[in-house]
Amino acid sequence: MTMEEIKSKTRQYLGKFFNGQHLNDYDDIFATGVVNSLFAMQLVMFIEKEFGIEINNNDLDLNNFKSIDAVSTLVASKSAVTG
């Protein structure tokens, strides 16, 4: 899986919560006020299921989940990513 594929899947998932609002890959999704800490747990569950990785306690840093870029970097670091 490539970084762009990870970003695309993450963007698609986040789009369900942002009602068509455009998100740049670097936008802080928590700063928008649209999402909250409960959403953060839903996002973790999505990442684990969608990308087949395990998020452990060391990964549970808000900075790993605050943007599409951050999520992609985390997923890439925990899996075999091409390109």
Short mmCIF file of N, CA, C and O in Angstrom, two decimals:
data_model
loop_
_atom_site.label_atom_id
_atom_site.label_comp_id
_atom_site.label_asym_id
_atom_site.label_seq_id
_atom_site.Cartn_x
_atom_site.Cartn_y
_atom_site.Cartn_z
N MET A 1 0.84 -1.17 0.00
CA MET A 1 0.00 0.00 0.00
C MET A 1 0.89 1.24 0.00
O MET A 1 1.90 1.28 0.70
N THR A 2 0.51 2.23 -0.76
CA THR A 2 1.29 3.46 -0.84
C THR A 2 0.77 4.50 0.16
O THR A 2 -0.34 4.38 0.68
N MET A 3 1.58 5.52 0.38
CA MET A 3 1.15 6.63 1.26
C MET A 3 -0.12 7.27 0.71
O MET A 3 -1.02 7.61 1.47
N GLU A 4 -0.20 7.42 -0.61
CA GLU A 4 -1.39 8.05 -1.20
C GLU A 4 -2.63 7.20 -0.97
O GLU A 4 -3.72 7.73 -0.73
N GLU A 5 -2.49 5.88 -1.02
CA GLU A 5 -3.63 5.00 -0.74
C GLU A 5 -4.07 5.12 0.72
O GLU A 5 -5.27 5.14 1.01
N ILE A 6 -3.10 5.22 1.62
CA ILE A 6 -3.44 5.40 3.04
C ILE A 6 -4.17 6.73 3.22
O ILE A 6 -5.20 6.80 3.89
N LYS A 7 -3.65 7.78 2.61
CA LYS A 7 -4.28 9.09 2.72
C LYS A 7 -5.68 9.08 2.13
O LYS A 7 -6.62 9.64 2.71
N SER A 8 -5.85 8.42 1.01
CA SER A 8 -7.15 8.36 0.35
C SER A 8 -8.18 7.66 1.23
O SER A 8 -9.31 8.14 1.39
N LYS A 9 -7.81 6.53 1.81
CA LYS A 9 -8.74 5.79 2.67
C LYS A 9 -9.06 6.58 3.93
O LYS A 9 -10.20 6.60 4.39
N THR A 10 -8.05 7.25 4.48
CA THR A 10 -8.27 8.07 5.67
C THR A 10 -9.15 9.26 5.35
O THR A 10 -10.09 9.58 6.09
N ARG A 11 -8.90 9.91 4.23
CA ARG A 11 -9.70 11.05 3.78
C ARG A 11 -11.16 10.64 3.59
O ARG A 11 -12.09 11.36 4.00
N GLN A 12 -11.37 9.48 2.99
CA GLN A 12 -12.72 8.98 2.76
C GLN A 12 -13.43 8.72 4.09
O GLN A 12 -14.60 9.09 4.26
N TYR A 13 -12.75 8.12 5.04
CA TYR A 13 -13.34 7.86 6.35
C TYR A 13 -13.68 9.17 7.06
O TYR A 13 -14.80 9.33 7.57
N LEU A 14 -12.75 10.11 7.07
CA LEU A 14 -13.00 11.38 7.75
C LEU A 14 -14.12 12.16 7.09
O LEU A 14 -14.86 12.88 7.77
N GLY A 15 -14.27 12.00 5.79
CA GLY A 15 -15.32 12.71 5.07
C GLY A 15 -16.71 12.42 5.59
O GLY A 15 -17.61 13.26 5.53
N LYS A 16 -16.90 11.24 6.17
CA LYS A 16 -18.21 10.87 6.75
C LYS A 16 -18.57 11.77 7.92
O LYS A 16 -19.74 11.97 8.22
N PHE A 17 -17.58 12.30 8.59
CA PHE A 17 -17.80 13.11 9.78
C PHE A 17 -17.76 14.60 9.50
O PHE A 17 -18.22 15.40 10.30
N PHE A 18 -17.19 14.99 8.36
CA PHE A 18 -17.03 16.39 8.04
C PHE A 18 -18.06 16.89 7.02
O PHE A 18 -17.94 17.99 6.52
N ASN A 19 -19.04 16.07 6.71
CA ASN A 19 -20.15 16.46 5.84
C ASN A 19 -19.73 17.24 4.60
O ASN A 19 -20.23 18.32 4.31
N GLY A 20 -18.76 16.70 3.88
CA GLY A 20 -18.34 17.31 2.63
C GLY A 20 -17.38 18.47 2.77
O GLY A 20 -16.93 19.02 1.77
N GLN A 21 -17.08 18.89 4.00
CA GLN A 21 -16.13 19.98 4.22
C GLN A 21 -14.75 19.51 3.74
O GLN A 21 -14.32 18.41 4.07
N HIS A 22 -14.08 20.33 2.96
CA HIS A 22 -12.77 19.96 2.42
C HIS A 22 -11.73 19.95 3.52
O HIS A 22 -11.65 20.87 4.33
N LEU A 23 -10.94 18.89 3.56
CA LEU A 23 -9.83 18.79 4.50
C LEU A 23 -8.53 18.67 3.72
O LEU A 23 -8.41 17.84 2.83
N ASN A 24 -7.58 19.52 4.05
CA ASN A 24 -6.23 19.37 3.51
C ASN A 24 -5.54 18.29 4.33
O ASN A 24 -5.90 18.04 5.48
N ASP A 25 -4.55 17.66 3.75
CA ASP A 25 -3.85 16.57 4.44
C ASP A 25 -3.18 17.03 5.73
O ASP A 25 -2.97 16.23 6.62
N TYR A 26 -2.88 18.30 5.83
CA TYR A 26 -2.18 18.82 7.00
C TYR A 26 -3.11 19.48 8.02
O TYR A 26 -2.67 19.90 9.09
N ASP A 27 -4.42 19.60 7.73
CA ASP A 27 -5.36 20.26 8.64
C ASP A 27 -5.49 19.49 9.95
O ASP A 27 -5.62 18.25 9.95
N ASP A 28 -5.48 20.21 11.06
CA ASP A 28 -5.67 19.62 12.39
C ASP A 28 -7.16 19.35 12.57
O ASP A 28 -7.94 20.28 12.77
N ILE A 29 -7.54 18.08 12.50
CA ILE A 29 -8.98 17.75 12.54
C ILE A 29 -9.59 18.04 13.91
O ILE A 29 -10.78 18.30 14.00
N PHE A 30 -8.78 18.02 14.96
CA PHE A 30 -9.31 18.30 16.29
C PHE A 30 -9.52 19.79 16.52
O PHE A 30 -10.36 20.20 17.30
N ALA A 31 -8.76 20.61 15.84
CA ALA A 31 -8.90 22.06 15.95
C ALA A 31 -10.17 22.57 15.28
O ALA A 31 -10.63 23.66 15.57
N THR A 32 -10.76 21.77 14.40
CA THR A 32 -11.98 22.19 13.70
C THR A 32 -13.19 22.24 14.62
O THR A 32 -14.16 22.91 14.32
N GLY A 33 -13.14 21.50 15.72
CA GLY A 33 -14.29 21.43 16.62
C GLY A 33 -15.33 20.41 16.19
O GLY A 33 -16.30 20.17 16.88
N VAL A 34 -15.13 19.79 15.04
CA VAL A 34 -16.07 18.80 14.52
C VAL A 34 -15.91 17.47 15.24
O VAL A 34 -16.88 16.75 15.46
N VAL A 35 -14.70 17.15 15.63
CA VAL A 35 -14.42 15.86 16.26
C VAL A 35 -14.03 16.05 17.73
O VAL A 35 -13.66 17.13 18.15
N ASN A 36 -14.12 14.96 18.49
CA ASN A 36 -13.81 15.02 19.91
C ASN A 36 -13.04 13.76 20.32
O ASN A 36 -12.66 12.96 19.47
N SER A 37 -12.86 13.56 21.61
CA SER A 37 -12.06 12.43 22.09
C SER A 37 -12.74 11.09 21.78
O SER A 37 -12.06 10.10 21.53
N LEU A 38 -14.05 11.04 21.79
CA LEU A 38 -14.75 9.80 21.42
C LEU A 38 -14.45 9.47 19.96
O LEU A 38 -14.19 8.32 19.61
N PHE A 39 -14.43 10.48 19.12
CA PHE A 39 -14.09 10.27 17.72
C PHE A 39 -12.67 9.74 17.59
O PHE A 39 -12.40 8.90 16.73
N ALA A 40 -11.78 10.19 18.45
CA ALA A 40 -10.39 9.72 18.40
C ALA A 40 -10.33 8.21 18.56
O ALA A 40 -9.58 7.53 17.86
N MET A 41 -11.15 7.67 19.45
CA MET A 41 -11.17 6.22 19.65
C MET A 41 -11.76 5.51 18.43
O MET A 41 -11.29 4.45 18.03
N GLN A 42 -12.77 6.11 17.81
CA GLN A 42 -13.33 5.54 16.58
C GLN A 42 -12.28 5.54 15.47
O GLN A 42 -12.19 4.60 14.70
N LEU A 43 -11.49 6.59 15.42
CA LEU A 43 -10.44 6.70 14.41
C LEU A 43 -9.38 5.62 14.63
O LEU A 43 -8.94 4.98 13.67
N VAL A 44 -9.01 5.38 15.88
CA VAL A 44 -8.04 4.32 16.20
C VAL A 44 -8.59 2.98 15.74
O VAL A 44 -7.87 2.19 15.11
N MET A 45 -9.85 2.71 16.02
CA MET A 45 -10.46 1.43 15.62
C MET A 45 -10.49 1.30 14.10
O MET A 45 -10.22 0.23 13.56
N PHE A 46 -10.82 2.38 13.40
CA PHE A 46 -10.81 2.37 11.94
C PHE A 46 -9.41 2.04 11.42
O PHE A 46 -9.25 1.20 10.53
N ILE A 47 -8.40 2.70 11.96
CA ILE A 47 -7.03 2.49 11.49
C ILE A 47 -6.60 1.05 11.69
O ILE A 47 -6.03 0.43 10.79
N GLU A 48 -6.88 0.50 12.86
CA GLU A 48 -6.48 -0.88 13.14
C GLU A 48 -7.16 -1.85 12.17
O GLU A 48 -6.51 -2.75 11.62
N LYS A 49 -8.45 -1.66 11.96
CA LYS A 49 -9.20 -2.57 11.09
C LYS A 49 -8.84 -2.38 9.61
O LYS A 49 -8.57 -3.34 8.90
N GLU A 50 -8.82 -1.15 9.16
CA GLU A 50 -8.60 -0.85 7.74
C GLU A 50 -7.19 -1.21 7.28
O GLU A 50 -7.00 -1.70 6.17
N PHE A 51 -6.20 -0.96 8.14
CA PHE A 51 -4.82 -1.14 7.72
C PHE A 51 -4.15 -2.35 8.35
O PHE A 51 -2.98 -2.63 8.09
N GLY A 52 -4.89 -3.09 9.16
CA GLY A 52 -4.37 -4.33 9.73
C GLY A 52 -3.17 -4.13 10.64
O GLY A 52 -2.23 -4.94 10.62
N ILE A 53 -3.20 -3.05 11.40
CA ILE A 53 -2.10 -2.79 12.33
C ILE A 53 -2.66 -2.68 13.75
O ILE A 53 -3.87 -2.53 13.94
N GLU A 54 -1.78 -2.76 14.72
CA GLU A 54 -2.19 -2.62 16.11
C GLU A 54 -1.63 -1.31 16.66
O GLU A 54 -0.43 -1.04 16.55
N ILE A 55 -2.52 -0.51 17.20
CA ILE A 55 -2.12 0.74 17.83
C ILE A 55 -1.89 0.42 19.31
O ILE A 55 -2.80 -0.03 20.00
N ASN A 56 -0.67 0.63 19.79
CA ASN A 56 -0.38 0.34 21.18
C ASN A 56 -0.34 1.63 22.00
O ASN A 56 -0.50 2.73 21.45
N ASN A 57 -0.14 1.50 23.30
CA ASN A 57 -0.16 2.67 24.18
C ASN A 57 0.84 3.74 23.78
O ASN A 57 0.57 4.93 23.91
N ASN A 58 2.00 3.33 23.28
CA ASN A 58 3.00 4.31 22.86
C ASN A 58 2.55 5.14 21.66
O ASN A 58 3.04 6.25 21.45
N ASP A 59 1.64 4.59 20.88
CA ASP A 59 1.13 5.29 19.69
C ASP A 59 0.02 6.28 20.02
O ASP A 59 -0.34 7.11 19.19
N LEU A 60 -0.57 6.16 21.20
CA LEU A 60 -1.73 6.97 21.56
C LEU A 60 -1.34 8.40 21.94
O LEU A 60 -1.61 8.88 23.03
N ASP A 61 -0.76 9.08 21.00
CA ASP A 61 -0.37 10.48 21.12
C ASP A 61 -1.25 11.23 20.12
O ASP A 61 -1.31 10.87 18.94
N LEU A 62 -1.93 12.26 20.59
CA LEU A 62 -2.84 13.01 19.72
C LEU A 62 -2.16 13.47 18.43
O LEU A 62 -2.78 13.54 17.38
N ASN A 63 -0.86 13.74 18.50
CA ASN A 63 -0.13 14.18 17.30
C ASN A 63 -0.13 13.12 16.20
O ASN A 63 0.05 13.46 15.04
N ASN A 64 -0.32 11.85 16.55
CA ASN A 64 -0.36 10.78 15.55
C ASN A 64 -1.69 10.72 14.80
O ASN A 64 -1.80 10.01 13.81
N PHE A 65 -2.69 11.46 15.29
CA PHE A 65 -4.03 11.34 14.74
C PHE A 65 -4.64 12.68 14.32
O PHE A 65 -5.77 12.71 13.85
N LYS A 66 -3.90 13.76 14.46
CA LYS A 66 -4.50 15.07 14.26
C LYS A 66 -4.70 15.49 12.81
O LYS A 66 -5.40 16.47 12.55
N SER A 67 -4.10 14.77 11.88
CA SER A 67 -4.26 15.14 10.47
C SER A 67 -4.14 13.89 9.60
O SER A 67 -3.69 12.84 10.07
N ILE A 68 -4.53 14.02 8.36
CA ILE A 68 -4.39 12.92 7.41
C ILE A 68 -2.92 12.57 7.25
O ILE A 68 -2.55 11.40 7.23
N ASP A 69 -2.07 13.58 7.20
CA ASP A 69 -0.62 13.34 7.11
C ASP A 69 -0.11 12.56 8.31
O ASP A 69 0.68 11.61 8.17
N ALA A 70 -0.56 12.94 9.51
CA ALA A 70 -0.10 12.28 10.74
C ALA A 70 -0.54 10.82 10.77
O ALA A 70 0.25 9.93 11.11
N VAL A 71 -1.79 10.56 10.42
CA VAL A 71 -2.30 9.19 10.39
C VAL A 71 -1.51 8.36 9.38
O VAL A 71 -1.11 7.23 9.66
N SER A 72 -1.27 8.93 8.21
CA SER A 72 -0.53 8.21 7.17
C SER A 72 0.88 7.87 7.61
O SER A 72 1.36 6.77 7.36
N THR A 73 1.52 8.79 8.28
CA THR A 73 2.87 8.55 8.78
C THR A 73 2.87 7.43 9.81
O THR A 73 3.73 6.55 9.80
N LEU A 74 1.89 7.45 10.72
CA LEU A 74 1.79 6.40 11.73
C LEU A 74 1.56 5.05 11.08
O LEU A 74 2.26 4.07 11.40
N VAL A 75 0.61 4.97 10.16
CA VAL A 75 0.32 3.70 9.49
C VAL A 75 1.55 3.21 8.74
O VAL A 75 1.90 2.03 8.82
N ALA A 76 2.21 4.10 8.03
CA ALA A 76 3.40 3.72 7.27
C ALA A 76 4.50 3.18 8.18
O ALA A 76 5.20 2.22 7.83
N SER A 77 4.63 3.77 9.35
CA SER A 77 5.69 3.34 10.27
C SER A 77 5.41 1.96 10.87
O SER A 77 6.32 1.30 11.35
N LYS A 78 4.14 1.54 10.84
CA LYS A 78 3.76 0.27 11.44
C LYS A 78 3.46 -0.81 10.42
O LYS A 78 3.04 -1.89 10.77
N SER A 79 3.65 -0.51 9.14
CA SER A 79 3.34 -1.49 8.11
C SER A 79 4.30 -1.33 6.93
O SER A 79 5.06 -0.38 6.88
N ALA A 80 4.19 -2.24 6.00
CA ALA A 80 5.02 -2.18 4.79
C ALA A 80 4.35 -1.24 3.79
O ALA A 80 3.30 -1.56 3.24
N VAL A 81 4.94 -0.08 3.60
CA VAL A 81 4.38 0.92 2.69
C VAL A 81 5.34 1.12 1.54
O VAL A 81 6.54 1.21 1.73
N THR A 82 4.76 1.22 0.34
CA THR A 82 5.57 1.49 -0.85
C THR A 82 5.28 2.90 -1.31
O THR A 82 4.14 3.37 -1.22
N GLY A 83 6.30 3.56 -1.82
CA GLY A 83 6.12 4.90 -2.38
C GLY A 83 5.68 5.85 -1.37
O GLY A 83 4.87 6.56 -1.23
#
